[in-house]
mmCIF file of C-alpha atoms in Angstrom:
data_model
loop_
_atom_site.group_PDB
_atom_site.id
_atom_site.type_symbol
_atom_site.label_atom_id
_atom_site.label_comp_id
_atom_site.label_asym_id
_atom_site.label_seq_id
_atom_site.Cartn_x
_atom_site.Cartn_y
_atom_site.Cartn_z
ATOM 1 C CA UNK A 182 -0.026 -0.124 -0.155
ATOM 2 C CA UNK A 183 1.218 3.459 -0.996
ATOM 3 C CA UNK A 184 1.956 5.728 1.888
ATOM 4 C CA UNK A 185 -0.757 8.233 1.007
ATOM 5 C CA UNK A 186 -3.331 5.422 0.967
ATOM 6 C CA UNK A 187 -2.221 4.290 4.270
ATOM 7 C CA UNK A 188 -2.490 7.290 5.752
ATOM 8 C CA UNK A 189 -5.994 7.976 4.217
ATOM 9 C CA UNK A 190 -7.201 4.491 5.742
ATOM 10 C CA UNK A 191 -5.805 5.165 9.224
ATOM 11 C CA UNK A 192 -7.325 8.789 9.206
ATOM 12 C CA UNK A 193 -10.827 7.324 9.942
ATOM 13 C CA UNK A 194 -11.978 5.764 13.056
ATOM 14 C CA UNK A 195 -13.364 2.194 13.175
ATOM 15 C CA UNK A 196 -17.082 2.448 12.968
ATOM 16 C CA UNK A 197 -18.243 -1.194 12.792
ATOM 17 C CA UNK A 198 -16.710 -4.142 14.588
ATOM 18 C CA UNK A 199 -17.440 -7.995 13.666
ATOM 19 C CA UNK A 200 -17.020 -10.108 16.544
ATOM 20 C CA UNK A 201 -16.434 -13.928 16.896
ATOM 21 C CA UNK A 202 -17.067 -15.333 20.450
ATOM 22 C CA UNK A 203 -15.810 -12.832 22.850
ATOM 23 C CA UNK A 204 -13.220 -11.146 20.459
ATOM 24 C CA UNK A 205 -13.225 -8.666 17.852
ATOM 25 C CA UNK A 206 -12.349 -10.400 14.678
ATOM 26 C CA UNK A 207 -12.409 -7.873 11.977
ATOM 27 C CA UNK A 208 -13.281 -4.149 11.928
ATOM 28 C CA UNK A 209 -14.240 -1.341 9.358
ATOM 29 C CA UNK A 210 -13.143 2.181 9.242
ATOM 30 C CA UNK A 211 -15.281 4.960 7.808
ATOM 31 C CA UNK A 212 -16.713 8.475 7.996
ATOM 32 C CA UNK A 213 -20.196 9.723 8.724
ATOM 33 C CA UNK A 214 -22.015 12.952 8.680
ATOM 34 C CA UNK A 215 -25.650 14.251 9.391
ATOM 35 C CA UNK A 216 -26.274 17.658 7.963
ATOM 36 C CA UNK A 217 -29.060 20.381 7.637
ATOM 37 C CA UNK A 218 -30.078 21.852 4.254
ATOM 38 C CA UNK A 219 -27.612 24.885 4.655
ATOM 39 C CA UNK A 220 -24.748 22.322 5.160
ATOM 40 C CA UNK A 221 -24.388 22.698 8.903
ATOM 41 C CA UNK A 222 -23.192 19.382 10.279
ATOM 42 C CA UNK A 223 -25.330 18.199 13.325
ATOM 43 C CA UNK A 224 -22.744 15.441 14.114
ATOM 44 C CA UNK A 225 -19.805 14.179 12.073
ATOM 45 C CA UNK A 226 -17.080 11.525 12.562
ATOM 46 C CA UNK A 227 -14.075 10.785 10.376
ATOM 47 C CA UNK A 228 -12.995 12.604 7.383
ATOM 48 C CA UNK A 229 -15.985 14.079 5.785
ATOM 49 C CA UNK A 230 -14.278 16.621 3.438
ATOM 50 C CA UNK A 231 -12.608 14.019 1.252
ATOM 51 C CA UNK A 232 -14.295 13.325 -2.015
ATOM 52 C CA UNK A 233 -16.095 10.068 -2.383
ATOM 53 C CA UNK A 234 -18.169 8.596 -5.330
ATOM 54 C CA UNK A 235 -21.754 8.257 -4.247
ATOM 55 C CA UNK A 236 -22.341 5.460 -6.743
ATOM 56 C CA UNK A 237 -26.073 4.400 -6.720
ATOM 57 C CA UNK A 238 -26.935 6.508 -3.916
ATOM 58 C CA UNK A 239 -27.759 9.478 -6.120
ATOM 59 C CA UNK A 240 -30.283 7.553 -8.312
ATOM 60 C CA UNK A 241 -33.119 9.498 -7.115
ATOM 61 C CA UNK A 242 -31.450 12.611 -8.343
ATOM 62 C CA UNK A 243 -30.580 10.940 -11.944
ATOM 63 C CA UNK A 244 -34.166 10.152 -12.061
ATOM 64 C CA UNK A 245 -35.398 13.769 -11.996
ATOM 65 C CA UNK A 246 -34.961 14.593 -15.678
ATOM 66 C CA UNK A 247 -37.394 11.582 -16.391
ATOM 67 C CA UNK A 248 -40.257 13.489 -14.631
ATOM 68 C CA UNK A 249 -39.147 17.208 -15.403
ATOM 69 C CA UNK A 250 -38.767 16.604 -19.309
ATOM 70 C CA UNK A 251 -42.415 15.243 -19.355
ATOM 71 C CA UNK A 252 -41.212 11.708 -20.333
ATOM 72 C CA UNK A 253 -42.830 9.742 -17.382
ATOM 73 C CA UNK A 254 -46.252 11.226 -18.016
ATOM 74 C CA UNK A 255 -45.726 10.886 -21.889
ATOM 75 C CA UNK A 256 -45.134 7.000 -21.340
ATOM 76 C CA UNK A 257 -47.762 6.649 -18.676
ATOM 77 C CA UNK A 258 -44.934 5.766 -16.004
ATOM 78 C CA UNK A 259 -46.592 5.036 -12.483
ATOM 79 C CA UNK A 260 -45.153 4.757 -9.011
ATOM 80 C CA UNK A 261 -43.671 1.479 -9.881
ATOM 81 C CA UNK A 262 -41.702 2.972 -13.021
ATOM 82 C CA UNK A 263 -40.557 5.742 -11.082
ATOM 83 C CA UNK A 264 -39.341 3.666 -8.208
ATOM 84 C CA UNK A 265 -37.526 1.214 -10.630
ATOM 85 C CA UNK A 266 -35.805 4.203 -12.104
ATOM 86 C CA UNK A 267 -34.553 5.028 -8.548
ATOM 87 C CA UNK A 268 -33.478 1.269 -7.897
ATOM 88 C CA UNK A 269 -30.721 -0.960 -7.229
ATOM 89 C CA UNK A 270 -32.968 -3.872 -7.590
ATOM 90 C CA UNK A 271 -32.351 -7.502 -6.811
ATOM 91 C CA UNK A 272 -33.261 -8.732 -10.378
ATOM 92 C CA UNK A 273 -36.495 -10.562 -9.411
ATOM 93 C CA UNK A 274 -38.934 -11.408 -12.362
ATOM 94 C CA UNK A 275 -40.922 -8.270 -11.462
ATOM 95 C CA UNK A 276 -37.954 -6.035 -11.626
ATOM 96 C CA UNK A 277 -36.839 -7.385 -14.913
ATOM 97 C CA UNK A 278 -40.424 -7.391 -16.333
ATOM 98 C CA UNK A 279 -41.077 -4.107 -15.388
ATOM 99 C CA UNK A 280 -37.721 -2.670 -16.870
ATOM 100 C CA UNK A 281 -38.941 -4.329 -20.118
ATOM 101 C CA UNK A 282 -42.216 -2.788 -19.770
ATOM 102 C CA UNK A 283 -40.631 0.692 -19.463
ATOM 103 C CA UNK A 284 -38.497 0.236 -22.600
ATOM 104 C CA UNK A 285 -41.544 -1.121 -24.592
ATOM 105 C CA UNK A 286 -43.472 1.945 -23.707
ATOM 106 C CA UNK A 287 -41.033 4.014 -25.472
ATOM 107 C CA UNK A 288 -40.592 1.745 -28.279
ATOM 108 C CA UNK A 289 -37.358 0.133 -27.357
ATOM 109 C CA UNK A 290 -36.114 -3.391 -25.977
ATOM 110 C CA UNK A 291 -33.415 -4.850 -24.209
ATOM 111 C CA UNK A 292 -30.636 -4.423 -26.494
ATOM 112 C CA UNK A 293 -30.889 -0.538 -26.158
ATOM 113 C CA UNK A 294 -29.654 -0.761 -22.756
ATOM 114 C CA UNK A 295 -26.074 0.252 -22.038
ATOM 115 C CA UNK A 296 -25.765 -1.233 -18.646
ATOM 116 C CA UNK A 297 -24.436 -4.554 -19.237
ATOM 117 C CA UNK A 298 -25.546 -7.832 -17.873
ATOM 118 C CA UNK A 299 -24.767 -9.550 -14.622
ATOM 119 C CA UNK A 300 -26.515 -12.216 -12.478
ATOM 120 C CA UNK A 301 -29.374 -10.868 -10.271
ATOM 121 C CA UNK A 302 -28.193 -9.588 -6.953
ATOM 122 C CA UNK A 303 -30.762 -11.322 -4.974
ATOM 123 C CA UNK A 304 -29.960 -15.220 -4.152
ATOM 124 C CA UNK A 305 -33.547 -16.291 -4.821
ATOM 125 C CA UNK A 306 -33.523 -14.615 -8.122
ATOM 126 C CA UNK A 307 -30.162 -16.012 -8.904
ATOM 127 C CA UNK A 308 -31.225 -19.502 -8.101
ATOM 128 C CA UNK A 309 -34.302 -19.197 -10.119
ATOM 129 C CA UNK A 310 -32.644 -17.865 -13.321
ATOM 130 C CA UNK A 311 -30.081 -20.571 -12.957
ATOM 131 C CA UNK A 312 -32.840 -23.248 -12.750
ATOM 132 C CA UNK A 313 -34.396 -21.802 -15.794
ATOM 133 C CA UNK A 314 -31.195 -22.508 -17.726
ATOM 134 C CA UNK A 315 -31.421 -18.870 -18.945
ATOM 135 C CA UNK A 316 -28.440 -16.356 -19.174
ATOM 136 C CA UNK A 317 -28.818 -13.164 -17.284
ATOM 137 C CA UNK A 318 -29.651 -10.205 -19.425
ATOM 138 C CA UNK A 319 -29.402 -6.494 -19.072
ATOM 139 C CA UNK A 320 -32.808 -6.402 -17.718
ATOM 140 C CA UNK A 321 -31.516 -8.297 -14.454
ATOM 141 C CA UNK A 322 -28.637 -5.555 -14.075
ATOM 142 C CA UNK A 323 -29.548 -3.655 -10.790
ATOM 143 C CA UNK A 324 -29.570 -0.469 -12.635
ATOM 144 C CA UNK A 325 -31.771 -1.442 -15.462
ATOM 145 C CA UNK A 326 -34.670 0.741 -14.377
ATOM 146 C CA UNK A 327 -32.387 3.825 -14.440
ATOM 147 C CA UNK A 328 -31.174 3.170 -17.740
ATOM 148 C CA UNK A 329 -34.746 2.433 -18.826
ATOM 149 C CA UNK A 330 -35.722 5.900 -17.657
ATOM 150 C CA UNK A 331 -32.988 7.611 -19.338
ATOM 151 C CA UNK A 332 -33.563 5.950 -22.534
ATOM 152 C CA UNK A 333 -37.501 6.873 -22.360
ATOM 153 C CA UNK A 334 -36.126 10.601 -21.734
ATOM 154 C CA UNK A 335 -33.923 10.425 -24.881
ATOM 155 C CA UNK A 336 -36.697 8.865 -26.893
ATOM 156 C CA UNK A 337 -39.414 11.516 -25.844
ATOM 157 C CA UNK A 338 -37.000 14.470 -26.635
ATOM 158 C CA UNK A 339 -35.925 13.039 -29.940
ATOM 159 C CA UNK A 340 -32.185 12.775 -28.789
ATOM 160 C CA UNK A 341 -30.051 9.942 -30.055
ATOM 161 C CA UNK A 342 -30.448 6.449 -28.188
ATOM 162 C CA UNK A 343 -26.841 5.513 -29.126
ATOM 163 C CA UNK A 344 -24.428 6.364 -26.453
ATOM 164 C CA UNK A 345 -26.826 7.662 -23.993
ATOM 165 C CA UNK A 346 -24.663 6.716 -21.187
ATOM 166 C CA UNK A 347 -21.784 8.866 -22.096
ATOM 167 C CA UNK A 348 -20.920 11.942 -20.357
ATOM 168 C CA UNK A 349 -21.140 14.323 -23.264
ATOM 169 C CA UNK A 350 -24.906 12.899 -24.036
ATOM 170 C CA UNK A 351 -27.773 15.442 -23.398
ATOM 171 C CA UNK A 352 -29.138 12.885 -21.103
ATOM 172 C CA UNK A 353 -25.930 12.862 -18.880
ATOM 173 C CA UNK A 354 -25.515 16.543 -19.334
ATOM 174 C CA UNK A 355 -29.045 17.124 -17.676
ATOM 175 C CA UNK A 356 -28.059 14.950 -14.778
ATOM 176 C CA UNK A 357 -24.811 16.672 -14.314
ATOM 177 C CA UNK A 358 -26.421 20.120 -14.364
ATOM 178 C CA UNK A 359 -29.003 18.980 -11.539
ATOM 179 C CA UNK A 360 -26.131 17.491 -9.574
ATOM 180 C CA UNK A 361 -24.295 20.858 -9.891
ATOM 181 C CA UNK A 362 -27.179 22.883 -8.923
ATOM 182 C CA UNK A 363 -28.149 20.755 -5.932
ATOM 183 C CA UNK A 364 -24.542 20.468 -4.500
ATOM 184 C CA UNK A 365 -23.269 23.747 -5.405
ATOM 185 C CA UNK A 366 -20.086 22.197 -6.941
ATOM 186 C CA UNK A 367 -18.648 22.488 -10.316
ATOM 187 C CA UNK A 368 -18.061 18.725 -10.608
ATOM 188 C CA UNK A 369 -15.653 18.813 -13.140
ATOM 189 C CA UNK A 370 -13.902 15.952 -14.944
ATOM 190 C CA UNK A 371 -11.310 15.752 -12.455
ATOM 191 C CA UNK A 372 -13.829 14.075 -9.957
ATOM 192 C CA UNK A 373 -15.613 12.151 -12.508
ATOM 193 C CA UNK A 374 -15.416 8.290 -12.694
ATOM 194 C CA UNK A 375 -17.730 5.597 -14.160
ATOM 195 C CA UNK A 376 -20.295 3.590 -12.234
ATOM 196 C CA UNK A 377 -20.408 -0.135 -12.541
ATOM 197 C CA UNK A 378 -23.342 0.420 -14.983
ATOM 198 C CA UNK A 379 -21.035 2.690 -17.295
ATOM 199 C CA UNK A 380 -22.855 5.982 -16.313
ATOM 200 C CA UNK A 381 -20.599 8.880 -15.205
ATOM 201 C CA UNK A 382 -20.537 9.469 -11.339
ATOM 202 C CA UNK A 383 -18.896 12.520 -9.874
ATOM 203 C CA UNK A 384 -17.094 12.331 -6.501
ATOM 204 C CA UNK A 385 -18.020 14.770 -3.600
ATOM 205 C CA UNK A 386 -17.354 15.237 -0.078
ATOM 206 C CA UNK A 387 -19.439 13.331 2.546
ATOM 207 C CA UNK A 388 -20.462 16.622 4.007
ATOM 208 C CA UNK A 389 -21.792 17.895 0.656
ATOM 209 C CA UNK A 390 -23.713 14.539 0.063
ATOM 210 C CA UNK A 391 -25.403 14.839 3.384
ATOM 211 C CA UNK A 392 -26.621 18.429 2.549
ATOM 212 C CA UNK A 393 -27.673 17.134 -0.752
ATOM 213 C CA UNK A 394 -29.925 14.672 0.742
ATOM 214 C CA UNK A 395 -31.194 17.278 3.234
ATOM 215 C CA UNK A 396 -32.033 19.573 0.565
ATOM 216 C CA UNK A 397 -33.770 16.743 -1.423
ATOM 217 C CA UNK A 398 -36.113 15.402 1.323
ATOM 218 C CA UNK A 399 -37.133 19.012 2.237
ATOM 219 C CA UNK A 400 -37.033 20.308 -1.337
ATOM 220 C CA UNK A 401 -35.039 23.518 -0.031
ATOM 221 C CA UNK A 402 -34.193 26.146 -2.546
ATOM 222 C CA UNK A 403 -36.247 24.397 -5.327
ATOM 223 C CA UNK A 404 -38.466 25.908 -7.840
ATOM 224 C CA UNK A 405 -42.238 24.330 -7.975
ATOM 225 C CA UNK A 406 -41.314 22.213 -11.025
ATOM 226 C CA UNK A 407 -38.348 20.687 -9.274
ATOM 227 C CA UNK A 408 -40.385 20.330 -5.865
ATOM 228 C CA UNK A 409 -43.130 18.499 -7.876
ATOM 229 C CA UNK A 410 -40.505 16.156 -9.343
ATOM 230 C CA UNK A 411 -38.871 15.394 -5.965
ATOM 231 C CA UNK A 412 -42.360 14.846 -4.334
ATOM 232 C CA UNK A 413 -43.019 12.366 -7.220
ATOM 233 C CA UNK A 414 -39.666 10.437 -6.664
ATOM 234 C CA UNK A 415 -40.128 10.252 -3.081
ATOM 235 C CA UNK A 416 -43.721 9.380 -3.067
ATOM 236 C CA UNK A 417 -43.143 6.466 -5.713
ATOM 237 C CA UNK A 418 -40.230 5.188 -3.536
ATOM 238 C CA UNK A 419 -42.405 4.974 -0.540
ATOM 239 C CA UNK A 420 -45.466 3.354 -2.515
ATOM 240 C CA UNK A 421 -43.232 0.729 -4.114
ATOM 241 C CA UNK A 422 -40.245 0.206 -1.688
ATOM 242 C CA UNK A 423 -39.907 -3.378 -2.966
ATOM 243 C CA UNK A 424 -38.994 -2.106 -6.488
ATOM 244 C CA UNK A 425 -36.241 0.182 -5.044
ATOM 245 C CA UNK A 426 -34.283 -2.807 -3.647
ATOM 246 C CA UNK A 427 -35.903 -6.269 -3.043
ATOM 247 C CA UNK A 428 -36.823 -8.675 -0.250
ATOM 248 C CA UNK A 429 -34.936 -8.244 2.993
ATOM 249 C CA UNK A 430 -33.013 -5.228 1.837
ATOM 250 C CA UNK A 431 -32.678 -2.640 4.312
ATOM 251 C CA UNK A 432 -33.970 0.232 1.734
ATOM 252 C CA UNK A 433 -37.115 -1.816 1.055
ATOM 253 C CA UNK A 434 -37.618 -2.911 4.750
ATOM 254 C CA UNK A 435 -37.209 0.315 6.342
ATOM 255 C CA UNK A 436 -39.231 2.723 3.791
ATOM 256 C CA UNK A 437 -41.969 0.114 3.672
ATOM 257 C CA UNK A 438 -42.399 0.492 7.545
ATOM 258 C CA UNK A 439 -41.536 4.171 7.851
ATOM 259 C CA UNK A 440 -42.863 5.927 4.415
ATOM 260 C CA UNK A 441 -42.491 9.678 4.659
ATOM 261 C CA UNK A 442 -40.260 9.611 7.545
ATOM 262 C CA UNK A 443 -37.061 8.413 5.968
ATOM 263 C CA UNK A 444 -35.648 8.065 2.341
ATOM 264 C CA UNK A 445 -32.470 6.011 2.067
ATOM 265 C CA UNK A 446 -30.354 4.650 -0.860
ATOM 266 C CA UNK A 447 -27.332 2.423 -0.793
ATOM 267 C CA UNK A 448 -24.441 2.842 -3.137
ATOM 268 C CA UNK A 449 -21.613 0.410 -4.098
ATOM 269 C CA UNK A 450 -18.215 0.439 -2.169
ATOM 270 C CA UNK A 451 -19.818 1.000 1.224
ATOM 271 C CA UNK A 452 -21.831 4.188 0.674
ATOM 272 C CA UNK A 453 -25.110 5.005 2.100
ATOM 273 C CA UNK A 454 -26.944 8.184 1.951
ATOM 274 C CA UNK A 455 -30.410 9.636 2.832
ATOM 275 C CA UNK A 456 -32.741 11.963 4.799
ATOM 276 C CA UNK A 457 -35.364 12.671 7.297
ATOM 277 C CA UNK A 458 -38.090 15.009 5.950
ATOM 278 C CA UNK A 459 -39.627 15.597 9.314
ATOM 279 C CA UNK A 460 -36.250 16.530 10.954
ATOM 280 C CA UNK A 461 -34.731 18.357 7.804
ATOM 281 C CA UNK A 462 -31.822 16.256 8.151
ATOM 282 C CA UNK A 463 -29.558 14.368 5.621
ATOM 283 C CA UNK A 464 -26.968 11.882 6.124
ATOM 284 C CA UNK A 465 -24.068 10.326 4.212
ATOM 285 C CA UNK A 466 -21.623 7.645 5.261
ATOM 286 C CA UNK A 467 -18.823 5.887 3.407
ATOM 287 C CA UNK A 468 -16.927 2.639 4.716
ATOM 288 C CA UNK A 469 -13.301 2.901 3.798
ATOM 289 C CA UNK A 470 -12.941 -0.811 2.695
ATOM 290 C CA UNK A 471 -16.160 -0.762 0.832
ATOM 291 C CA UNK A 472 -17.862 -3.551 2.678
ATOM 292 C CA UNK A 473 -21.805 -3.581 2.448
ATOM 293 C CA UNK A 474 -22.067 -5.415 5.690
ATOM 294 C CA UNK A 475 -20.470 -2.510 7.343
ATOM 295 C CA UNK A 476 -22.268 0.372 5.633
ATOM 296 C CA UNK A 477 -25.685 -1.586 6.092
ATOM 297 C CA UNK A 478 -24.919 -2.120 9.922
ATOM 298 C CA UNK A 479 -23.906 1.561 10.295
ATOM 299 C CA UNK A 480 -27.185 2.970 8.536
ATOM 300 C CA UNK A 481 -29.376 0.738 10.363
ATOM 301 C CA UNK A 482 -27.807 1.635 13.786
ATOM 302 C CA UNK A 483 -28.185 5.597 12.604
ATOM 303 C CA UNK A 484 -31.701 5.045 11.732
ATOM 304 C CA UNK A 485 -32.552 3.376 15.046
ATOM 305 C CA UNK A 486 -31.228 6.242 17.023
ATOM 306 C CA UNK A 487 -33.076 8.727 14.936
ATOM 307 C CA UNK A 488 -36.589 6.992 14.723
ATOM 308 C CA UNK A 489 -37.304 5.031 17.885
ATOM 309 C CA UNK A 490 -40.022 3.244 16.014
ATOM 310 C CA UNK A 491 -37.187 1.679 13.538
ATOM 311 C CA UNK A 492 -36.061 -0.596 16.404
ATOM 312 C CA UNK A 493 -36.146 -4.131 15.426
ATOM 313 C CA UNK A 494 -37.158 -3.459 11.721
ATOM 314 C CA UNK A 495 -34.074 -5.214 10.623
ATOM 315 C CA UNK A 496 -32.917 -8.497 11.824
ATOM 316 C CA UNK A 497 -30.178 -8.449 14.486
ATOM 317 C CA UNK A 498 -26.833 -8.416 12.286
ATOM 318 C CA UNK A 499 -25.248 -11.879 13.373
ATOM 319 C CA UNK A 500 -22.346 -13.954 12.061
ATOM 320 C CA UNK A 501 -23.528 -17.630 11.692
ATOM 321 C CA UNK A 502 -22.257 -21.005 11.374
ATOM 322 C CA UNK A 503 -23.370 -23.202 8.215
ATOM 323 C CA UNK A 504 -25.280 -25.202 10.862
ATOM 324 C CA UNK A 505 -27.203 -21.800 11.821
ATOM 325 C CA UNK A 506 -25.520 -21.215 15.045
ATOM 326 C CA UNK A 507 -24.805 -17.585 16.048
ATOM 327 C CA UNK A 508 -21.063 -17.170 16.044
ATOM 328 C CA UNK A 509 -20.605 -13.499 16.474
ATOM 329 C CA UNK A 510 -22.210 -10.153 15.660
ATOM 330 C CA UNK A 511 -21.665 -7.068 13.466
ATOM 331 C CA UNK A 512 -22.018 -4.117 15.929
ATOM 332 C CA UNK A 513 -21.372 -0.178 15.958
ATOM 333 C CA UNK A 514 -17.984 0.406 17.512
ATOM 334 C CA UNK A 515 -17.154 2.890 20.250
ATOM 335 C CA UNK A 516 -16.678 5.867 17.867
ATOM 336 C CA UNK A 517 -19.914 5.323 16.068
ATOM 337 C CA UNK A 518 -21.876 4.681 19.355
ATOM 338 C CA UNK A 519 -20.346 8.210 20.594
ATOM 339 C CA UNK A 520 -21.494 10.216 17.581
ATOM 340 C CA UNK A 521 -24.942 8.389 17.611
ATOM 341 C CA UNK A 522 -25.471 9.253 21.196
ATOM 342 C CA UNK A 523 -24.739 13.107 20.291
ATOM 343 C CA UNK A 524 -27.222 12.609 17.275
ATOM 344 C CA UNK A 525 -29.919 11.212 19.493
ATOM 345 C CA UNK A 526 -29.590 14.164 22.122
ATOM 346 C CA UNK A 527 -29.776 16.767 19.120
ATOM 347 C CA UNK A 528 -32.700 14.947 17.675
ATOM 348 C CA UNK A 529 -34.320 15.090 20.941
ATOM 349 C CA UNK A 530 -34.159 18.876 20.956
ATOM 350 C CA UNK A 531 -35.495 19.005 17.454
ATOM 351 C CA UNK A 532 -38.791 16.940 18.047
#
């Protein structure tokens, strides 16, 4: 490991511990921040100024042009299609079939997608596909709904379908413009990378990401058209949480039980972001080693502190043997517990 990389990893505290028996076997460093719409951090731990790629956490923002251009209404998209356009789905038959329907409404089919094919993320969907003897298609890609929505937008506006995923295409330029406007950052090519589905993705500080989500769930500083589009995204995801993720996934479970109280979205490489509309707060976290078990553990611990009714929504995060015995736990480490104590105290003053 290069010296710079080593210093970067060591700069953040341990947020999540993985135990086995009485001992801590593994641990995950990271950073977390909770912010108001004006960018004022309520609590923060770790380096929240370092730019990180939000990855799929910003799909709700990438969905806004689908609504604002009139494409969603033109093609008759319902809550289900909008939710899928914001999704990192598990590739169930419903997910894949709905993505195909979105494309068909726009006069397109699976080959038009540019996201690439992979096996469904959900284990049940994987097993079903294998039993069927079929190969995975781009419809099973967890980002197929987002891509279908982008293709529908291009078709509605009479733009080229080819290369819709490239940074210079009008589809991506609209997304870039929205992100710049909502974050207040230039988001130039020096912070641009490509997501796993080949779309451009722009790195931003965690503090900015938390502010972005606080502004999003409160619609702070937005004109009437943007507010209506955001309202539609939020209401669709709360109406169809199974489409946003899938069975047993944290996004689905929490938003199904607490619609209107929290919007949340995972991103690859240990990213999680979301917001609490009632409190006017947004949050963002990043696990340094990119481990999903750690980011999911941290976000569930965060939500349970902010919304008492969230206690017990997710199964206790345990490490089990192949016989089903509990061997250990995935738990919040002391630095995360301390910052969550501070957050809990701050929230009590707000409500």
